[in-house]
Short mmCIF file of C-alpha atoms in Angstrom, two decimals:
data_model
loop_
_atom_site.label_atom_id
_atom_site.label_comp_id
_atom_site.label_asym_id
_atom_site.label_seq_id
_atom_site.Cartn_x
_atom_site.Cartn_y
_atom_site.Cartn_z
CA MET A 1 -19.80 24.66 14.52
CA GLY A 2 -22.37 21.83 14.57
CA ALA A 3 -21.98 18.63 12.57
CA THR A 4 -24.64 19.70 10.06
CA MET A 5 -22.96 23.03 9.36
CA MET A 6 -19.55 21.31 9.13
CA ALA A 7 -20.91 18.95 6.49
CA GLU A 8 -22.44 21.86 4.55
CA VAL A 9 -19.09 23.66 4.27
CA GLY A 10 -17.29 20.47 3.27
CA ILE A 11 -15.62 19.70 6.58
CA SER A 12 -15.66 16.02 7.48
CA THR A 13 -17.51 15.23 10.69
CA HIS A 14 -15.09 12.30 11.16
CA VAL A 15 -11.97 14.39 11.82
CA ARG A 16 -10.69 16.76 14.44
CA PRO A 17 -8.97 20.09 13.76
CA ARG A 18 -5.92 19.93 11.48
CA PHE A 19 -2.88 18.47 13.17
CA PHE A 20 0.72 17.85 12.09
CA PHE A 21 2.99 15.38 13.83
CA GLN A 22 6.09 17.10 12.37
CA ARG A 23 4.75 20.40 11.02
CA GLU A 24 8.09 21.91 9.95
CA LEU A 25 9.05 18.82 7.94
CA GLU A 26 5.60 18.17 6.50
CA THR A 27 5.19 21.76 5.26
CA MET A 28 8.80 22.38 4.18
CA PRO A 29 9.07 24.60 1.05
CA ARG A 30 9.80 22.44 -1.99
CA GLU A 31 13.08 24.21 -2.78
CA LYS A 32 14.36 23.47 0.72
CA LEU A 33 13.03 19.91 0.45
CA ALA A 34 14.98 19.38 -2.80
CA ALA A 35 18.20 20.62 -1.19
CA LEU A 36 17.72 18.20 1.71
CA GLN A 37 17.03 15.35 -0.72
CA LEU A 38 20.26 16.00 -2.64
CA GLU A 39 22.32 16.07 0.56
CA ARG A 40 20.76 12.82 1.74
CA LEU A 41 21.01 11.18 -1.69
CA ARG A 42 24.77 11.71 -1.71
CA ALA A 43 25.02 10.18 1.77
CA THR A 44 22.85 7.19 0.76
CA VAL A 45 24.82 6.46 -2.40
CA THR A 46 28.06 6.74 -0.40
CA ASN A 47 26.69 4.28 2.16
CA ALA A 48 25.65 1.84 -0.58
CA TYR A 49 28.91 2.20 -2.51
CA ASN A 50 31.14 1.72 0.51
CA ASN A 51 29.24 -1.11 2.17
CA VAL A 52 27.25 -3.14 -0.40
CA PRO A 53 29.34 -5.00 -3.01
CA MET A 54 26.45 -5.29 -5.49
CA HIS A 55 25.82 -1.56 -5.48
CA ARG A 56 29.53 -0.79 -5.79
CA ALA A 57 29.89 -3.10 -8.79
CA ARG A 58 26.84 -1.66 -10.53
CA LEU A 59 27.82 1.95 -9.88
CA ASP A 60 31.33 1.28 -11.17
CA ALA A 61 29.88 -0.38 -14.27
CA ALA A 62 27.67 2.67 -14.85
CA GLY A 63 30.63 4.99 -14.37
CA VAL A 64 29.01 6.80 -11.43
CA SER A 65 30.54 7.62 -8.07
CA PRO A 66 28.86 9.38 -5.11
CA GLU A 67 30.91 12.50 -5.87
CA ASP A 68 29.29 12.75 -9.31
CA LEU A 69 25.87 13.61 -7.92
CA ALA A 70 25.66 17.33 -8.61
CA SER A 71 21.85 17.59 -8.78
CA LEU A 72 18.74 15.47 -8.32
CA ALA A 73 18.65 15.02 -12.09
CA ASP A 74 21.75 12.82 -11.73
CA LEU A 75 19.52 10.23 -10.04
CA GLU A 76 18.75 8.90 -13.54
CA ARG A 77 22.39 7.85 -13.89
CA LEU A 78 22.06 5.33 -11.08
CA PRO A 79 21.20 1.68 -11.88
CA PHE A 80 17.82 0.26 -10.90
CA THR A 81 17.34 -2.27 -8.10
CA ASN A 82 14.51 -4.81 -8.06
CA LYS A 83 13.02 -7.54 -5.89
CA ALA A 84 15.06 -10.26 -7.58
CA ASP A 85 18.22 -8.58 -6.27
CA LEU A 86 17.09 -9.17 -2.68
CA ARG A 87 16.33 -12.82 -3.41
CA ASP A 88 19.59 -13.32 -5.32
CA HIS A 89 21.54 -11.97 -2.34
CA TYR A 90 19.48 -13.81 0.30
CA PRO A 91 19.60 -13.38 3.21
CA PHE A 92 21.93 -10.50 4.13
CA GLY A 93 23.87 -9.71 0.95
CA LEU A 94 22.39 -6.22 0.41
CA PHE A 95 22.85 -5.04 3.98
CA ALA A 96 25.16 -2.07 4.51
CA ARG A 97 25.69 -3.02 8.14
CA PRO A 98 26.84 -6.32 9.67
CA ARG A 99 23.99 -8.49 10.92
CA SER A 100 25.23 -8.05 14.49
CA ALA A 101 24.62 -4.29 14.22
CA LEU A 102 20.95 -4.69 13.32
CA ALA A 103 18.07 -4.26 15.74
CA ARG A 104 15.44 -6.20 13.77
CA LEU A 105 14.81 -8.37 10.73
CA HIS A 106 11.58 -8.69 8.73
CA ALA A 107 10.87 -10.93 5.75
CA SER A 108 8.23 -11.59 3.13
CA SER A 109 6.33 -14.87 3.09
CA GLY A 110 8.42 -16.21 0.22
CA THR A 111 5.41 -17.78 -1.54
CA THR A 112 7.05 -17.24 -4.95
CA GLY A 113 10.55 -18.37 -3.97
CA LYS A 114 13.11 -17.18 -1.46
CA PRO A 115 11.68 -14.58 0.94
CA THR A 116 12.97 -11.04 0.76
CA VAL A 117 14.75 -10.18 4.00
CA VAL A 118 15.01 -6.61 5.25
CA GLY A 119 16.95 -5.24 8.21
CA TYR A 120 16.82 -2.16 10.43
CA THR A 121 19.26 -0.37 12.69
CA GLU A 122 17.96 1.41 15.78
CA THR A 123 18.04 4.66 13.80
CA ASP A 124 16.02 3.04 10.99
CA LEU A 125 13.39 1.92 13.49
CA ASP A 126 13.29 5.41 14.99
CA HIS A 127 12.67 6.96 11.58
CA TRP A 128 10.03 4.34 10.79
CA ALA A 129 8.12 5.10 14.00
CA ASP A 130 8.22 8.83 13.19
CA LEU A 131 6.98 8.29 9.64
CA MET A 132 4.17 5.99 10.74
CA ALA A 133 3.14 8.49 13.43
CA ARG A 134 3.25 11.22 10.77
CA SER A 135 1.12 9.07 8.46
CA LEU A 136 -1.45 8.22 11.11
CA ALA A 137 -1.79 11.88 12.03
CA CYS A 138 -2.01 12.80 8.35
CA GLY A 139 -4.96 10.42 8.01
CA GLY A 140 -6.80 11.81 11.02
CA ALA A 141 -5.50 9.90 14.06
CA ARG A 142 -4.62 11.97 17.11
CA PRO A 143 -2.64 11.59 20.35
CA GLY A 144 -4.82 9.90 22.92
CA ASP A 145 -6.83 7.90 20.37
CA LEU A 146 -7.43 4.19 20.82
CA VAL A 147 -5.94 2.37 17.81
CA HIS A 148 -7.18 -1.16 17.11
CA ASN A 149 -4.37 -2.79 15.14
CA ALA A 150 -5.56 -5.77 13.07
CA TYR A 151 -2.50 -5.91 10.81
CA GLY A 152 -0.58 -9.14 11.21
CA TYR A 153 2.31 -9.11 13.66
CA GLY A 154 5.55 -11.02 13.07
CA LEU A 155 7.74 -11.01 9.98
CA PHE A 156 5.12 -8.99 8.05
CA THR A 157 5.96 -5.30 8.50
CA GLY A 158 2.36 -4.11 8.86
CA GLY A 159 1.65 -5.01 12.46
CA LEU A 160 4.77 -3.71 14.17
CA GLY A 161 4.99 -0.73 11.80
CA ALA A 162 1.52 0.47 12.77
CA HIS A 163 2.09 -0.45 16.42
CA TYR A 164 5.22 1.61 17.00
CA GLY A 165 3.90 4.48 14.89
CA ALA A 166 0.72 4.71 16.94
CA GLU A 167 2.70 4.62 20.18
CA ARG A 168 5.05 7.33 18.84
CA LEU A 169 1.99 9.44 18.04
CA GLY A 170 0.85 9.11 21.64
CA ALA A 171 -2.11 6.82 20.98
CA THR A 172 -3.21 3.75 22.94
CA VAL A 173 -2.63 0.56 20.92
CA VAL A 174 -4.67 -2.64 21.00
CA PRO A 175 -2.20 -5.15 19.44
CA MET A 176 -4.83 -7.55 18.12
CA SER A 177 -3.15 -8.83 14.92
CA GLY A 178 -5.28 -10.80 12.43
CA GLY A 179 -7.85 -13.53 13.05
CA SER A 180 -10.43 -14.14 15.80
CA THR A 181 -12.77 -11.77 14.00
CA GLU A 182 -15.64 -12.10 16.48
CA ARG A 183 -13.30 -11.13 19.32
CA GLN A 184 -11.94 -8.21 17.27
CA ILE A 185 -15.46 -6.84 16.94
CA ALA A 186 -16.17 -7.32 20.64
CA LEU A 187 -13.00 -5.46 21.65
CA ILE A 188 -13.67 -2.59 19.23
CA LEU A 189 -17.05 -2.14 20.90
CA ASP A 190 -15.86 -2.72 24.48
CA PHE A 191 -12.71 -0.59 24.33
CA GLY A 192 -14.11 2.19 22.14
CA ALA A 193 -11.53 2.22 19.35
CA ARG A 194 -11.48 5.34 17.18
CA VAL A 195 -8.89 4.10 14.63
CA LEU A 196 -8.82 0.73 12.86
CA CYS A 197 -5.66 -0.50 11.13
CA ALA A 198 -6.17 -3.43 8.75
CA THR A 199 -6.00 -4.55 5.15
CA PRO A 200 -9.08 -3.35 3.25
CA SER A 201 -10.14 -6.90 2.47
CA TYR A 202 -10.01 -7.85 6.16
CA ALA A 203 -11.96 -4.71 7.09
CA LEU A 204 -14.74 -5.92 4.80
CA ALA A 205 -14.54 -9.39 6.34
CA MET A 206 -14.95 -7.79 9.78
CA ALA A 207 -17.99 -5.87 8.54
CA GLU A 208 -19.49 -9.07 7.19
CA VAL A 209 -19.02 -10.98 10.46
CA ALA A 210 -20.42 -8.05 12.47
CA GLU A 211 -23.52 -7.97 10.28
CA GLN A 212 -23.99 -11.72 10.76
CA GLN A 213 -23.85 -11.12 14.52
CA GLY A 214 -26.41 -8.33 14.29
CA VAL A 215 -23.78 -5.71 15.20
CA ASP A 216 -23.99 -2.34 13.44
CA LEU A 217 -20.40 -1.04 13.32
CA THR A 218 -21.60 2.21 11.74
CA LYS A 219 -22.85 3.09 15.23
CA SER A 220 -19.55 2.22 16.93
CA THR A 221 -16.83 4.65 17.99
CA LEU A 222 -14.76 3.92 14.84
CA ASP A 223 -13.97 7.13 12.95
CA ILE A 224 -10.82 6.44 10.93
CA GLY A 225 -9.60 3.36 9.07
CA MET A 226 -5.95 3.15 8.01
CA PHE A 227 -6.01 0.58 5.22
CA GLY A 228 -3.13 -0.68 3.09
CA ALA A 229 -0.88 -3.62 2.12
CA GLU A 230 -2.93 -4.41 -1.01
CA PRO A 231 -4.33 -2.43 -3.96
CA TRP A 232 -7.96 -1.42 -3.47
CA SER A 233 -10.38 0.55 -5.55
CA ASP A 234 -12.44 3.66 -4.78
CA ALA A 235 -15.49 1.42 -5.06
CA MET A 236 -14.14 -0.70 -2.21
CA ARG A 237 -13.43 2.48 -0.23
CA ARG A 238 -17.08 3.50 -0.54
CA GLU A 239 -18.20 0.01 0.46
CA ILE A 240 -15.98 0.01 3.56
CA GLU A 241 -17.04 3.50 4.59
CA ALA A 242 -20.73 2.61 4.22
CA ARG A 243 -20.50 -0.65 6.17
CA LEU A 244 -18.09 0.43 8.93
CA GLY A 245 -19.18 4.06 9.29
CA LEU A 246 -15.66 5.50 9.17
CA LYS A 247 -13.37 7.47 6.89
CA ALA A 248 -11.22 5.00 4.91
CA ILE A 249 -7.66 6.29 4.50
CA ASP A 250 -5.16 4.74 2.08
CA ILE A 251 -1.67 4.14 3.48
CA TYR A 252 1.23 2.89 1.37
CA GLY A 253 4.51 1.16 1.97
CA LEU A 254 6.56 -1.87 1.11
CA SER A 255 8.97 -3.83 3.22
CA GLU A 256 11.88 -3.43 0.79
CA ILE A 257 11.74 0.35 1.31
CA MET A 258 10.67 0.49 4.97
CA GLY A 259 7.22 -0.97 5.56
CA PRO A 260 3.96 0.97 5.92
CA GLY A 261 4.27 4.72 6.20
CA VAL A 262 6.13 5.56 2.98
CA ALA A 263 3.08 7.58 1.93
CA CYS A 264 -0.40 8.25 3.27
CA GLU A 265 -3.56 10.10 2.39
CA CYS A 266 -4.43 13.18 4.36
CA GLU A 267 -7.95 14.03 5.43
CA CYS A 268 -8.59 15.61 2.01
CA GLN A 269 -8.30 12.11 0.45
CA ALA A 270 -6.78 13.63 -2.70
CA GLY A 271 -3.75 11.37 -3.07
CA LEU A 272 -1.14 9.95 -0.73
CA HIS A 273 1.52 12.33 0.58
CA ALA A 274 4.86 10.65 -0.12
CA TRP A 275 7.42 11.58 2.52
CA GLU A 276 10.11 13.16 0.39
CA ASP A 277 12.50 14.00 3.21
CA HIS A 278 13.14 10.23 3.54
CA PHE A 279 12.51 8.95 0.00
CA LEU A 280 13.01 10.06 -3.61
CA PHE A 281 10.15 9.19 -5.96
CA GLU A 282 10.18 8.72 -9.71
CA VAL A 283 7.56 7.49 -12.18
CA ILE A 284 8.98 5.70 -15.22
CA ASP A 285 7.78 3.97 -18.35
CA PRO A 286 7.97 0.29 -17.33
CA GLU A 287 9.26 -0.73 -20.77
CA SER A 288 11.90 1.93 -21.50
CA GLY A 289 12.85 2.80 -17.91
CA ARG A 290 12.68 6.50 -18.78
CA ALA A 291 10.92 9.07 -16.63
CA VAL A 292 7.41 10.10 -17.65
CA ARG A 293 5.97 13.60 -17.26
CA GLU A 294 4.31 14.53 -13.98
CA GLY A 295 0.70 13.35 -14.06
CA GLN A 296 1.38 10.51 -16.49
CA VAL A 297 0.82 6.92 -15.41
CA GLY A 298 3.87 4.69 -14.97
CA GLU A 299 5.80 2.52 -12.54
CA LEU A 300 6.77 3.99 -9.18
CA VAL A 301 10.51 3.92 -8.38
CA ILE A 302 11.77 4.77 -4.89
CA THR A 303 15.23 5.59 -3.55
CA THR A 304 15.69 5.59 0.23
CA LEU A 305 17.43 8.66 1.65
CA THR A 306 17.92 7.79 5.32
CA LYS A 307 18.00 3.98 5.55
CA GLU A 308 21.23 2.79 7.17
CA ALA A 309 20.89 -1.01 7.11
CA LEU A 310 19.32 -1.44 3.67
CA PRO A 311 19.86 1.52 1.32
CA MET A 312 17.83 0.99 -1.85
CA LEU A 313 18.82 2.79 -5.05
CA ARG A 314 16.04 3.33 -7.59
CA TYR A 315 13.97 0.38 -6.42
CA ARG A 316 11.39 -0.67 -9.00
CA THR A 317 8.23 -1.20 -6.97
CA ARG A 318 6.14 -2.57 -9.91
CA ASP A 319 3.31 -0.39 -8.57
CA ILE A 320 1.42 1.54 -11.24
CA THR A 321 0.44 5.11 -10.40
CA LYS A 322 0.97 8.79 -11.17
CA VAL A 323 2.10 11.69 -8.98
CA THR A 324 1.49 15.40 -8.60
CA THR A 325 3.37 18.21 -6.86
CA ALA A 326 0.34 20.52 -6.98
CA PRO A 327 -0.43 22.15 -3.60
CA CYS A 328 -2.78 20.23 -1.30
CA ASP A 329 -5.47 21.93 0.74
CA CYS A 330 -4.08 20.35 3.91
CA GLY A 331 -0.92 22.48 3.69
CA ARG A 332 1.54 19.60 3.31
CA THR A 333 4.08 20.20 0.55
CA HIS A 334 5.21 16.64 -0.17
CA LEU A 335 4.16 15.26 -3.56
CA ARG A 336 1.08 13.08 -3.76
CA ILE A 337 0.79 9.60 -5.21
CA LEU A 338 -2.57 9.51 -6.94
CA ARG A 339 -3.52 6.06 -5.72
CA ILE A 340 -1.89 2.74 -6.62
CA THR A 341 -4.06 1.20 -9.34
CA GLY A 342 -2.25 -2.14 -9.55
CA ARG A 343 1.10 -3.84 -9.92
CA ASN A 344 3.01 -4.77 -13.06
CA ASP A 345 3.34 -8.31 -11.75
CA ASP A 346 -0.40 -8.46 -10.90
CA MET A 347 -1.37 -7.44 -14.41
CA LEU A 348 -3.00 -10.16 -16.47
CA ILE A 349 -2.88 -10.18 -20.25
CA ILE A 350 -6.01 -11.95 -21.45
CA ARG A 351 -6.09 -12.32 -25.23
CA GLY A 352 -4.15 -9.11 -25.69
CA VAL A 353 -6.03 -7.02 -23.11
CA ASN A 354 -4.24 -5.78 -19.99
CA VAL A 355 -6.35 -6.43 -16.88
CA TYR A 356 -5.73 -5.53 -13.23
CA PRO A 357 -7.69 -7.22 -10.42
CA SER A 358 -8.69 -3.78 -9.13
CA GLN A 359 -10.56 -3.13 -12.40
CA VAL A 360 -12.68 -6.23 -11.89
CA GLU A 361 -13.19 -5.26 -8.24
CA ALA A 362 -14.53 -1.84 -9.26
CA VAL A 363 -17.07 -3.52 -11.56
CA LEU A 364 -18.26 -6.02 -8.95
CA ILE A 365 -18.66 -3.58 -6.08
CA GLY A 366 -20.84 -1.32 -8.20
CA LEU A 367 -23.42 -4.03 -8.99
CA PRO A 368 -26.55 -4.94 -7.02
CA ASN A 369 -26.82 -8.38 -5.40
CA VAL A 370 -23.03 -8.93 -5.68
CA ALA A 371 -20.84 -9.13 -2.56
CA PRO A 372 -17.35 -7.49 -2.56
CA HIS A 373 -15.48 -10.82 -2.47
CA TYR A 374 -13.96 -12.34 -5.58
CA GLN A 375 -11.16 -14.37 -7.13
CA LEU A 376 -9.83 -14.42 -10.67
CA ILE A 377 -8.94 -17.84 -12.10
CA VAL A 378 -6.57 -17.84 -15.08
CA GLU A 379 -6.23 -21.01 -17.17
CA ARG A 380 -4.71 -22.01 -20.49
CA ARG A 381 -7.29 -23.43 -22.90
CA GLY A 382 -5.53 -24.64 -26.02
CA SER A 383 -3.15 -21.86 -26.97
CA LEU A 384 -5.18 -19.05 -25.34
CA ASP A 385 -5.46 -17.75 -21.79
CA HIS A 386 -8.93 -17.76 -20.27
CA LEU A 387 -10.34 -15.83 -17.29
CA THR A 388 -13.03 -17.02 -14.90
CA VAL A 389 -14.35 -14.55 -12.33
CA GLU A 390 -15.66 -16.14 -9.15
CA ALA A 391 -17.99 -13.78 -7.33
CA GLU A 392 -20.45 -14.10 -4.46
CA ALA A 393 -24.12 -13.28 -4.24
CA GLN A 394 -25.17 -10.98 -1.42
CA PRO A 395 -26.69 -12.74 1.60
CA GLY A 396 -30.41 -13.24 1.12
CA VAL A 397 -30.29 -13.38 -2.67
CA ASP A 398 -32.23 -16.33 -4.09
CA ALA A 399 -29.82 -18.86 -5.63
CA ALA A 400 -32.16 -19.06 -8.62
CA ALA A 401 -30.99 -15.57 -9.55
CA ASN A 402 -27.31 -16.56 -9.78
CA ASP A 403 -27.34 -17.21 -13.54
CA ALA A 404 -28.87 -13.80 -14.23
CA ILE A 405 -26.32 -12.15 -11.90
CA ALA A 406 -23.49 -13.97 -13.71
CA ARG A 407 -24.71 -12.71 -17.09
CA GLN A 408 -24.93 -9.16 -15.71
CA VAL A 409 -21.40 -9.32 -14.29
CA ALA A 410 -19.99 -10.75 -17.54
CA HIS A 411 -21.73 -8.01 -19.54
CA HIS A 412 -20.28 -5.22 -17.38
CA ILE A 413 -16.77 -6.72 -17.45
CA LYS A 414 -16.97 -6.92 -21.23
CA SER A 415 -18.31 -3.38 -21.67
CA LEU A 416 -16.16 -1.64 -19.05
CA ILE A 417 -12.86 -3.60 -19.27
CA GLY A 418 -13.09 -5.08 -22.75
CA ILE A 419 -12.54 -8.76 -22.01
CA THR A 420 -14.74 -11.82 -22.21
CA ALA A 421 -14.80 -13.82 -18.98
CA ASP A 422 -16.79 -16.69 -17.57
CA VAL A 423 -18.51 -15.70 -14.34
CA LEU A 424 -19.36 -18.13 -11.56
CA VAL A 425 -21.60 -16.77 -8.81
CA LYS A 426 -21.09 -18.64 -5.55
CA LYS A 427 -23.03 -18.77 -2.29
CA PRO A 428 -22.29 -16.18 0.42
CA GLY A 429 -19.12 -17.14 2.29
CA GLU A 430 -17.74 -19.54 -0.35
CA ILE A 431 -14.90 -17.25 -1.50
CA PRO A 432 -12.01 -17.63 1.01
CA ARG A 433 -11.65 -14.68 3.39
CA SER A 434 -8.21 -13.29 4.19
CA GLN A 435 -6.97 -12.09 7.55
CA GLY A 436 -4.11 -10.30 5.79
CA LYS A 437 -3.45 -9.65 2.13
CA ALA A 438 -6.25 -11.06 0.00
CA VAL A 439 -5.38 -13.63 -2.67
CA ARG A 440 -7.16 -12.23 -5.72
CA VAL A 441 -5.63 -14.28 -8.54
CA ARG A 442 -5.22 -18.06 -8.92
CA ASP A 443 -3.00 -18.67 -11.91
CA LEU A 444 -3.49 -22.26 -13.05
CA ARG A 445 -1.50 -21.92 -16.27
CA PRO A 446 1.37 -24.39 -16.73
CA LYS A 447 4.75 -22.96 -15.83
CA ASP A 448 6.83 -22.56 -19.01
#
């Protein structure tokens, strides 16, 4: 079938025939999947109870023992865990294995206090590699592909997570890490990469640098982009796909649970398949802590089912989303996360209106003459919070037009989001570019 005919029948010209890294597990009937989850939940709670004093104390206080778990519905009886628990027990207090038994440690940057430290046994690393390979294949990568990995290596889980997953898949890895953008572009062209792994904001920065060099990446060998580590909008997806000429796939994870590869979009791009044989997923009302109905928006809560070193019970991710168990055309049976729209702790309340950075991003990317780079500045003016949106004009736009662009942006933010914001349009390149997770919000309010 030619490319034209494939496009006419709705088959992407970017992907190869359907492929499963672990077909039996990825297509497991949901009843069998639930039985496996219950068996593994009991083992996880036993591991946490026997080896982590904090979990034992909380389970005892809740009157729950591992033997009490008769069904998956009993998950609601378990106490929540949150990020503060990792910081309060820094560095190794939540580990279920002695430090000497661990194969690797990762940690967050700790920009808001103590870093969160996570540990892995050899078995944990083996599962992680499998799940990342499964995720890469789910998104369209194949054995034998060349994978250009621009996620940061080191304590950040992105780089090594993608690296070992791609190797487990049977791909060839270019371990580039972040930075040296001009060299990244040269190696993508010289080596013929098919898959790009990066944060979405850095992918756009790469596109920008390539365009400045006169390089058209839409004509390169890139076919698939595996983008994650920060919330991004569908508008940004369309921008990335147009400027890089690839299919932009959303991949999800967090270091406290494993790292990247907890969930990933398939080639249908209809939500991220969440790997339920290794994790239990709930969506709760952030205020009450009670479960919401399937399809309702709430906070994602994850319980690990196979982690040995760091079992997490009902971890509150602060990520806002909704899920569905409806069948997917790809044949995978695992529930789908219908895109992460933001985080509870990223949400701004500006004069009574809840605002997520991704909402502002969606407005900016849809407007002419506006580049997809921005920062939100929050200040206290008198007794009220005030928002300033710093945006960039597209290259080539006359600076005399900046005031008109600012008025247009402010109008759309007001009409589409419902808040009044000052808008400052800056010259191309003036908003700081990120080689990893983009810094979208600068909160200048005094700390109470």
